[in-house]
Amino acid sequence: MKTEFSLAQLADPDIAEANTILRKCVHCGFCTATCPTYVLLGDELDSPRGRIYLIKEMLEKDRPPTPEVVKHIDRCLSCLACMTTCPSGVNYMHLVDQARVRIERDFARPWTERLLRAVLALVLPRPKLFRASMMLARLARPLAALLPSGKASATPTLLGRIRAMLALAPRGLPEAGPLAGNVFPAQGERHGRVALLQGCAQQVLAPRINQAAISLLTRHGIEVVLVRDEQCCGALTHHMGREAAALDFARANITAWCAEADRGGLDAILVTTSGCGTVIKDYGFMLRQEVDFADRAAKVSALAKDITEYVGGLDLASAQRQNEIVVAYHAACSLQHGQKITHLPKELLSKNGFVVKDVAESHLCCGSAGTYNILQPDIANKLRDRKVANIAMVKPDMIAAGNIGCMVQIASGTSVPVVHTIELLDWATGGPRPGLN
């Protein structure tokens, strides 16, 4: 793709990066076939190729984003299926991230939307606030039926977003999991030492996931530490275009993890929420221009691993057959497209006694995508229903996924139990049967 940035513009490292990305695009359109919003809406501007044109024009002309640009960028899930499909290696992720920063900085959204986004950016990354908000949402759920239903639309309303938030709120919350600062010693001879990301929403909604990870790891000789000063990974604010907040989270985590590595050594920083893992693995890029953090950010990105990557290198205990339990494996977009981890989770489940079934259209997003199922609820619900229908075709006993957002989204549309991959692996190698509370 031909670009027309001035020399002055190219002096900006972000514009220089955008120019490199744009020039790789050859207009082939392969990305349209795997883009969930294009598949649903059939609008070229709701495809990666169409959004690339919009972003190119906005950046080249260095002008505030128009409502049309904002509408189509907001509809992007950042599922990154386009990057898996693209034969030219276009890094759409870094391009759309840059566009979102521009939108957040230069576009005046309606005050109601600004308020909603500010609340999400404040509450979701902070577990105590998130827990309190879930309790309030549980009390308010009966009021959802009183709100006007409205007509399903790709242009969401404030009431539609409020209904979506209330619908996603759980009916109850589990007890809190282990606190930051805890160290879980290896059972028997120690073979490694890792930090385990505690997560934000996950530690409120499903602390059982990290408990299963700790159970499996310690049983196999791995010491697990929950780093005391760790914060949100920054993914949610990053994808909302709130660059300063996202980078503050990243700096705080880099400082905390590097201090822990210096103090006791770390073989890896393990992540059980793949959406978080994709961003942490990108810290090196995000902080590449910062002299004080660039090297440490690159070190942290190199240490970051999805839990299945690390478990795949362990000599797991003998598998216990699980009575031919059929597991539908849902490939989270952040895992299969963002981190390029596709076969390993399924192989681990299969080797450890489960009958693993692939799901049709596994490349398409379930509609969760961080805050997407709140900010774009009608599109998200259509994607969820499509995903659930494809899952139902394999008649599973359980659904396994590697991302809490996907788990909550899919569970809202099916009665089949949805569990994390690590819960099943823990169970198969001597841990308890996965609970759902």
Coordinates of C-alpha atoms in Angstrom, one line a residue:
M1 CA 0.0 0.0 0.0
K2 CA 1.4 3.4 -1.0
T3 CA 1.6 5.9 1.8
E4 CA 2.2 9.7 1.8
F5 CA 3.5 10.7 5.2
S6 CA 5.7 13.7 5.4
L7 CA 9.3 13.6 6.7
A8 CA 8.1 15.5 9.8
Q9 CA 5.4 12.9 10.4
L10 CA 7.8 10.0 10.0
A11 CA 10.0 11.5 12.7
D12 CA 7.3 10.3 15.1
P13 CA 8.2 6.7 16.0
D14 CA 4.5 5.7 16.1
I15 CA 3.9 7.1 12.6
A16 CA 7.0 5.4 11.4
E17 CA 5.7 2.1 12.7
A18 CA 2.3 2.7 11.2
N19 CA 3.9 3.5 7.8
T20 CA 5.8 0.2 7.9
I21 CA 2.7 -1.7 8.7
L22 CA 0.6 0.0 6.0
R23 CA 3.2 -0.6 3.3
K24 CA 2.9 -4.3 3.9
C25 CA -0.8 -4.4 3.0
V26 CA -1.3 -5.5 -0.6
H27 CA -5.2 -5.1 -0.6
C28 CA -5.6 -8.9 -1.1
G29 CA -8.8 -9.1 1.0
F30 CA -7.9 -12.5 2.5
C31 CA -8.6 -10.9 5.9
T32 CA -12.3 -10.3 5.1
A33 CA -13.1 -14.0 5.1
T34 CA -12.0 -14.4 8.8
C35 CA -13.2 -11.1 10.2
P36 CA -16.2 -11.6 12.5
T37 CA -17.7 -8.2 11.9
Y38 CA -17.4 -8.4 8.1
V39 CA -18.9 -12.0 8.2
L40 CA -21.9 -10.6 10.2
L41 CA -22.4 -7.2 8.7
G42 CA -21.0 -7.5 5.2
D43 CA -19.6 -3.9 5.2
E44 CA -16.2 -3.4 3.7
L45 CA -15.5 -0.7 6.4
D46 CA -16.1 -3.4 9.0
S47 CA -13.3 -5.5 7.7
P48 CA -9.6 -5.2 8.5
R49 CA -8.9 -3.9 4.9
G50 CA -11.6 -1.3 5.3
R51 CA -10.4 -0.2 8.7
I52 CA -6.8 0.0 7.4
Y53 CA -7.9 2.5 4.7
L54 CA -9.7 4.6 7.4
I55 CA -6.7 4.6 9.7
K56 CA -4.3 5.4 6.9
E57 CA -6.4 8.4 5.9
M58 CA -6.7 9.6 9.5
L59 CA -3.0 9.3 10.2
E60 CA -1.8 10.8 6.9
K61 CA -4.0 13.8 7.1
D62 CA -3.3 14.1 10.8
R63 CA -6.9 15.2 11.5
P64 CA -9.3 14.3 14.3
P65 CA -11.2 11.0 13.7
T66 CA -14.6 11.4 12.2
P67 CA -17.7 9.7 13.6
E68 CA -17.6 7.3 10.7
V69 CA -14.0 6.3 11.6
V70 CA -14.9 5.9 15.2
K71 CA -17.9 3.7 14.5
H72 CA -16.0 1.2 12.5
I73 CA -12.9 1.1 14.7
D74 CA -15.2 0.6 17.8
R75 CA -16.8 -2.4 16.0
C76 CA -13.4 -4.1 15.7
L77 CA -13.0 -6.9 18.3
S78 CA -9.2 -6.9 18.1
C79 CA -9.6 -10.7 17.7
L80 CA -6.6 -10.6 15.3
A81 CA -7.9 -13.4 13.1
C82 CA -6.9 -11.1 10.2
M83 CA -3.2 -11.4 11.3
T84 CA -3.4 -15.2 11.2
T85 CA -4.9 -15.0 7.7
C86 CA -2.7 -12.2 6.2
P87 CA -0.1 -13.6 3.8
S88 CA 1.9 -10.3 4.0
G89 CA 2.4 -10.1 7.7
V90 CA 0.5 -6.9 8.3
N91 CA 0.6 -6.2 12.1
Y92 CA -3.0 -5.0 12.3
M93 CA -2.8 -5.2 16.2
H94 CA -0.3 -2.3 16.5
L95 CA -2.1 -0.3 13.9
V96 CA -5.6 -0.5 15.4
D97 CA -4.1 0.1 18.9
Q98 CA -2.6 3.4 17.6
A99 CA -5.9 4.3 16.0
R100 CA -7.7 3.8 19.4
V101 CA -5.2 6.1 21.1
R102 CA -6.0 8.8 18.5
I103 CA -9.7 8.3 19.0
E104 CA -9.5 8.5 22.8
R105 CA -7.3 11.6 22.6
D106 CA -9.0 13.6 19.7
F107 CA -12.6 12.5 19.5
A108 CA -15.4 14.0 21.6
R109 CA -17.8 11.1 22.4
P110 CA -21.2 11.8 24.0
W111 CA -20.9 12.4 27.7
T112 CA -22.8 9.3 28.6
E113 CA -20.4 7.1 26.6
R114 CA -17.4 8.9 28.1
L115 CA -18.8 8.3 31.6
L116 CA -19.4 4.6 30.9
R117 CA -15.9 4.1 29.5
A118 CA -14.4 5.9 32.4
V119 CA -16.3 3.7 34.9
L120 CA -15.2 0.5 33.0
A121 CA -11.5 1.7 32.9
L122 CA -11.7 2.5 36.7
V123 CA -13.5 -0.6 37.9
L124 CA -12.5 -3.6 35.8
P125 CA -8.7 -3.4 36.5
R126 CA -9.2 -3.2 40.3
P127 CA -10.5 -6.4 41.9
K128 CA -11.9 -4.8 45.0
L129 CA -13.9 -2.3 43.0
F130 CA -14.9 -4.9 40.5
R131 CA -16.2 -7.2 43.3
A132 CA -18.2 -4.4 44.8
S133 CA -19.7 -3.5 41.3
M134 CA -20.6 -7.2 40.8
M135 CA -22.5 -7.2 44.1
L136 CA -24.4 -4.0 43.1
A137 CA -25.1 -5.5 39.6
R138 CA -26.6 -8.6 41.2
L139 CA -29.0 -6.4 43.2
A140 CA -29.9 -4.4 40.1
R141 CA -30.4 -7.5 37.8
P142 CA -34.2 -7.6 38.4
L143 CA -34.4 -4.0 37.0
A144 CA -33.0 -5.1 33.7
A145 CA -36.4 -6.5 32.7
L146 CA -37.9 -3.0 33.2
L147 CA -35.6 -1.4 30.8
P148 CA -36.9 -0.8 27.2
S149 CA -35.6 -3.7 25.1
G150 CA -35.2 -1.8 21.9
K151 CA -34.3 -3.2 18.5
A152 CA -31.1 -5.1 18.1
S153 CA -28.6 -2.9 16.3
A154 CA -25.0 -2.6 15.4
T155 CA -25.1 0.9 16.8
P156 CA -25.6 0.3 20.6
T157 CA -27.5 2.5 23.0
L158 CA -26.6 3.4 26.6
L159 CA -29.6 1.3 27.8
G160 CA -28.5 -1.6 25.7
R161 CA -25.1 -1.5 27.2
I162 CA -26.5 -1.3 30.8
R163 CA -28.7 -4.3 30.0
A164 CA -25.6 -6.1 28.8
M165 CA -23.6 -5.4 31.9
L166 CA -26.4 -6.6 34.2
A167 CA -26.9 -9.7 32.1
L168 CA -23.2 -10.6 32.4
A169 CA -23.2 -10.1 36.2
P170 CA -23.1 -13.5 38.0
R171 CA -25.8 -14.5 40.5
G172 CA -23.2 -15.1 43.2
L173 CA -19.5 -14.7 43.7
P174 CA -17.0 -17.3 45.0
E175 CA -14.8 -16.6 48.0
A176 CA -11.6 -14.7 47.2
G177 CA -8.6 -16.8 46.3
P178 CA -5.1 -16.5 47.8
L179 CA -3.7 -13.1 48.3
A180 CA -0.7 -11.4 46.6
G181 CA 2.5 -12.0 48.4
N182 CA 1.8 -15.7 49.0
V183 CA 4.4 -18.3 47.9
F184 CA 3.3 -21.9 47.3
P185 CA 6.3 -24.3 47.7
A186 CA 6.9 -27.2 45.4
Q187 CA 6.0 -30.6 46.6
G188 CA 9.1 -32.7 46.8
E189 CA 12.2 -31.7 44.9
R190 CA 11.9 -28.2 43.4
H191 CA 12.3 -28.1 39.6
G192 CA 11.4 -24.5 38.9
R193 CA 10.0 -21.2 40.2
V194 CA 7.4 -19.1 38.5
A195 CA 5.2 -16.0 39.1
L196 CA 1.5 -16.5 38.4
L197 CA -0.5 -13.5 37.2
Q198 CA -3.3 -13.0 39.6
G199 CA -5.6 -11.2 37.1
C200 CA -8.3 -8.7 37.7
A201 CA -11.8 -9.9 36.8
Q202 CA -10.7 -13.5 36.9
Q203 CA -9.7 -13.4 40.6
V204 CA -13.2 -12.1 41.4
L205 CA -15.2 -14.3 39.1
A206 CA -13.3 -17.6 39.1
P207 CA -10.4 -17.8 41.5
R208 CA -10.6 -21.6 41.1
I209 CA -8.6 -21.2 37.8
N210 CA -5.4 -20.0 39.4
Q211 CA -6.0 -22.4 42.3
A212 CA -6.0 -25.3 39.8
A213 CA -2.8 -23.9 38.2
I214 CA -1.1 -23.7 41.6
S215 CA -2.3 -27.2 42.5
L216 CA -0.9 -28.7 39.3
L217 CA 2.4 -26.8 39.3
T218 CA 3.3 -27.4 42.9
R219 CA 2.4 -31.1 42.6
H220 CA 4.9 -31.3 39.8
G221 CA 7.8 -29.6 41.6
I222 CA 7.2 -26.0 40.7
E223 CA 7.3 -23.2 43.3
V224 CA 4.6 -20.6 42.6
V225 CA 4.7 -17.0 43.8
L226 CA 1.9 -14.4 43.7
V227 CA 3.9 -11.2 43.4
R228 CA 2.9 -8.6 46.0
D229 CA 2.9 -5.4 44.0
E230 CA 1.5 -6.8 40.8
Q231 CA -1.3 -4.8 39.1
C232 CA -3.7 -5.2 36.2
C233 CA -1.8 -6.1 33.0
G234 CA -3.2 -3.1 31.3
A235 CA -5.0 -5.0 28.5
L236 CA -8.5 -3.5 29.1
T237 CA -7.3 0.1 29.3
H238 CA -4.9 -0.5 26.4
H239 CA -7.7 -1.7 24.1
M240 CA -9.9 1.3 25.1
G241 CA -7.1 3.7 23.8
R242 CA -6.2 4.8 27.3
E243 CA -2.5 4.6 26.6
A244 CA -1.2 6.5 29.7
A245 CA -3.1 4.2 32.1
A246 CA -2.1 1.0 30.3
L247 CA 1.6 2.0 30.3
D248 CA 1.4 2.9 34.0
F249 CA 0.1 -0.6 34.7
A250 CA 2.9 -2.1 32.5
R251 CA 5.6 -0.2 34.3
A252 CA 4.4 -1.2 37.7
N253 CA 4.3 -4.8 36.7
I254 CA 7.7 -4.8 35.1
T255 CA 9.1 -3.2 38.2
A256 CA 7.5 -5.8 40.5
W257 CA 8.3 -8.9 38.4
C258 CA 11.9 -7.9 37.8
A259 CA 12.4 -7.3 41.5
E260 CA 11.0 -10.7 42.2
A261 CA 13.2 -12.3 39.6
D262 CA 16.2 -10.5 41.2
R263 CA 15.2 -11.6 44.6
G264 CA 14.3 -15.3 44.1
G265 CA 14.7 -16.1 40.4
L266 CA 11.9 -16.7 37.9
D267 CA 11.8 -19.3 35.1
A268 CA 8.6 -17.7 33.7
I269 CA 5.7 -15.4 34.4
L270 CA 2.6 -17.6 33.8
V271 CA -0.7 -16.3 32.6
T272 CA -4.0 -18.2 32.8
T273 CA -6.0 -15.4 31.0
S274 CA -4.8 -15.4 27.4
G275 CA -6.1 -11.8 26.8
C276 CA -3.6 -10.6 29.4
G277 CA -0.9 -12.8 28.1
T278 CA -1.1 -11.3 24.6
V279 CA -0.5 -7.8 26.0
I280 CA 2.2 -8.8 28.5
K281 CA 4.1 -10.4 25.6
D282 CA 3.9 -7.1 23.9
Y283 CA 5.3 -5.0 26.7
G284 CA 8.7 -5.0 24.9
F285 CA 7.1 -3.2 22.0
M286 CA 4.9 -0.9 24.1
L287 CA 7.8 0.4 26.1
R288 CA 10.5 0.2 23.4
Q289 CA 11.0 4.0 23.4
E290 CA 11.5 4.3 27.2
V291 CA 15.2 4.2 28.2
D292 CA 14.4 3.3 31.8
F293 CA 12.1 0.4 30.9
A294 CA 12.9 -0.9 27.4
D295 CA 15.3 -3.6 28.4
R296 CA 13.3 -4.8 31.4
A297 CA 10.1 -4.8 29.4
A298 CA 11.7 -7.0 26.8
K299 CA 12.9 -9.3 29.6
V300 CA 9.4 -9.6 31.0
S301 CA 7.9 -10.2 27.6
A302 CA 10.4 -13.0 27.1
L303 CA 9.5 -14.6 30.5
A304 CA 5.7 -14.4 29.9
K305 CA 4.1 -17.7 29.0
D306 CA 0.6 -19.0 28.7
I307 CA 0.0 -21.6 31.3
T308 CA -0.3 -24.3 28.6
E309 CA 3.1 -23.4 27.2
Y310 CA 4.8 -24.0 30.5
V311 CA 2.8 -27.1 31.5
G312 CA 3.6 -28.6 28.0
G313 CA 7.2 -28.7 29.1
L314 CA 6.5 -30.6 32.3
D315 CA 6.5 -34.4 32.8
L316 CA 2.9 -34.6 33.9
A317 CA 1.8 -37.4 36.2
S318 CA 0.2 -40.5 34.5
A319 CA -3.1 -39.5 33.0
Q320 CA -6.3 -40.8 34.5
R321 CA -9.0 -41.6 32.0
Q322 CA -12.0 -39.4 32.6
N323 CA -14.7 -41.9 31.5
E324 CA -14.6 -40.7 27.9
I325 CA -15.6 -37.1 28.8
V326 CA -16.1 -35.2 25.5
V327 CA -14.6 -31.7 25.7
A328 CA -15.3 -29.0 23.1
Y329 CA -12.2 -26.9 22.9
H330 CA -12.8 -23.2 22.4
A331 CA -9.8 -21.5 21.0
A332 CA -9.7 -18.0 22.5
C333 CA -8.7 -15.4 19.9
S334 CA -6.0 -14.0 22.1
L335 CA -4.4 -17.4 22.3
Q336 CA -4.8 -18.7 18.7
H337 CA -4.3 -15.4 16.9
G338 CA -2.6 -13.2 19.4
Q339 CA -0.1 -15.8 20.7
K340 CA -0.2 -18.4 17.9
I341 CA -0.9 -21.2 20.4
T342 CA -3.3 -23.5 18.6
H343 CA -2.6 -27.2 19.0
L344 CA -0.9 -27.4 22.4
P345 CA -3.9 -27.0 24.6
K346 CA -5.8 -29.7 22.7
E347 CA -2.8 -32.0 22.7
L348 CA -2.5 -31.7 26.5
L349 CA -6.1 -32.4 27.0
S350 CA -6.1 -35.4 24.7
K351 CA -2.9 -36.9 26.2
N352 CA -4.4 -36.6 29.6
G353 CA -7.5 -38.6 29.0
F354 CA -10.1 -36.4 27.4
V355 CA -11.9 -36.8 24.1
V356 CA -11.3 -33.4 22.5
K357 CA -13.5 -32.1 19.7
D358 CA -12.8 -29.2 17.4
V359 CA -15.5 -26.7 17.0
A360 CA -16.6 -25.4 13.5
E361 CA -15.6 -21.8 12.7
S362 CA -13.1 -22.0 15.5
H363 CA -11.3 -19.0 14.1
L364 CA -14.3 -16.7 14.7
C365 CA -14.5 -14.7 18.0
C366 CA -17.1 -15.6 20.6
G367 CA -17.8 -11.8 21.1
S368 CA -16.3 -11.3 24.5
A369 CA -13.1 -9.3 23.5
G370 CA -12.5 -7.5 26.8
T371 CA -15.2 -4.9 27.1
Y372 CA -16.7 -5.5 23.7
N373 CA -19.7 -7.5 25.0
I374 CA -20.6 -4.4 27.0
L375 CA -19.8 -1.7 24.5
Q376 CA -21.1 -3.6 21.4
P377 CA -23.6 -6.0 22.9
D378 CA -25.8 -6.8 19.9
I379 CA -22.8 -7.8 17.7
A380 CA -21.3 -9.7 20.7
N381 CA -24.6 -11.6 21.3
K382 CA -24.8 -12.7 17.7
L383 CA -21.2 -13.9 17.8
R384 CA -21.9 -15.8 21.0
D385 CA -25.0 -17.4 19.7
R386 CA -23.1 -18.5 16.6
K387 CA -20.3 -19.9 18.7
V388 CA -22.6 -21.7 21.1
A389 CA -24.5 -23.3 18.1
N390 CA -21.2 -24.6 16.7
I391 CA -20.2 -26.0 20.0
A392 CA -23.6 -27.7 20.4
M393 CA -22.9 -29.6 17.2
V394 CA -20.2 -31.7 18.9
K395 CA -22.4 -32.6 21.8
P396 CA -19.8 -32.0 24.5
D397 CA -19.9 -32.8 28.2
M398 CA -17.7 -29.8 29.0
I399 CA -16.3 -26.8 27.2
A400 CA -12.7 -25.9 27.8
A401 CA -11.2 -22.4 27.1
G402 CA -8.1 -20.5 28.1
N403 CA -9.6 -17.0 28.8
I404 CA -12.0 -15.9 31.5
G405 CA -13.8 -13.4 29.1
C406 CA -14.6 -16.2 26.7
M407 CA -15.7 -18.5 29.5
V408 CA -18.2 -15.9 30.9
Q409 CA -19.4 -15.0 27.4
I410 CA -20.0 -18.6 26.3
A411 CA -21.5 -19.6 29.6
S412 CA -24.1 -16.9 29.2
G413 CA -25.5 -18.8 26.2
T414 CA -25.3 -22.5 27.1
S415 CA -26.0 -24.8 30.0
V416 CA -22.9 -27.0 29.2
P417 CA -20.3 -26.4 31.9
V418 CA -17.5 -24.1 30.8
V419 CA -14.1 -24.7 32.5
H420 CA -10.5 -23.6 32.0
T421 CA -8.1 -25.9 30.3
I422 CA -5.8 -25.9 33.4
E423 CA -8.7 -27.1 35.6
L424 CA -9.1 -30.2 33.4
L425 CA -5.4 -30.9 33.4
D426 CA -5.2 -30.5 37.1
W427 CA -8.1 -33.0 37.6
A428 CA -6.5 -35.5 35.2
T429 CA -3.2 -35.4 37.0
G430 CA -4.4 -35.8 40.6
G431 CA -6.3 -32.6 41.4
P432 CA -10.0 -32.2 42.3
R433 CA -12.8 -32.3 39.8
P434 CA -13.4 -28.8 38.5
G435 CA -16.0 -26.9 40.4
L436 CA -18.1 -24.1 38.9
N437 CA -18.3 -21.7 41.9

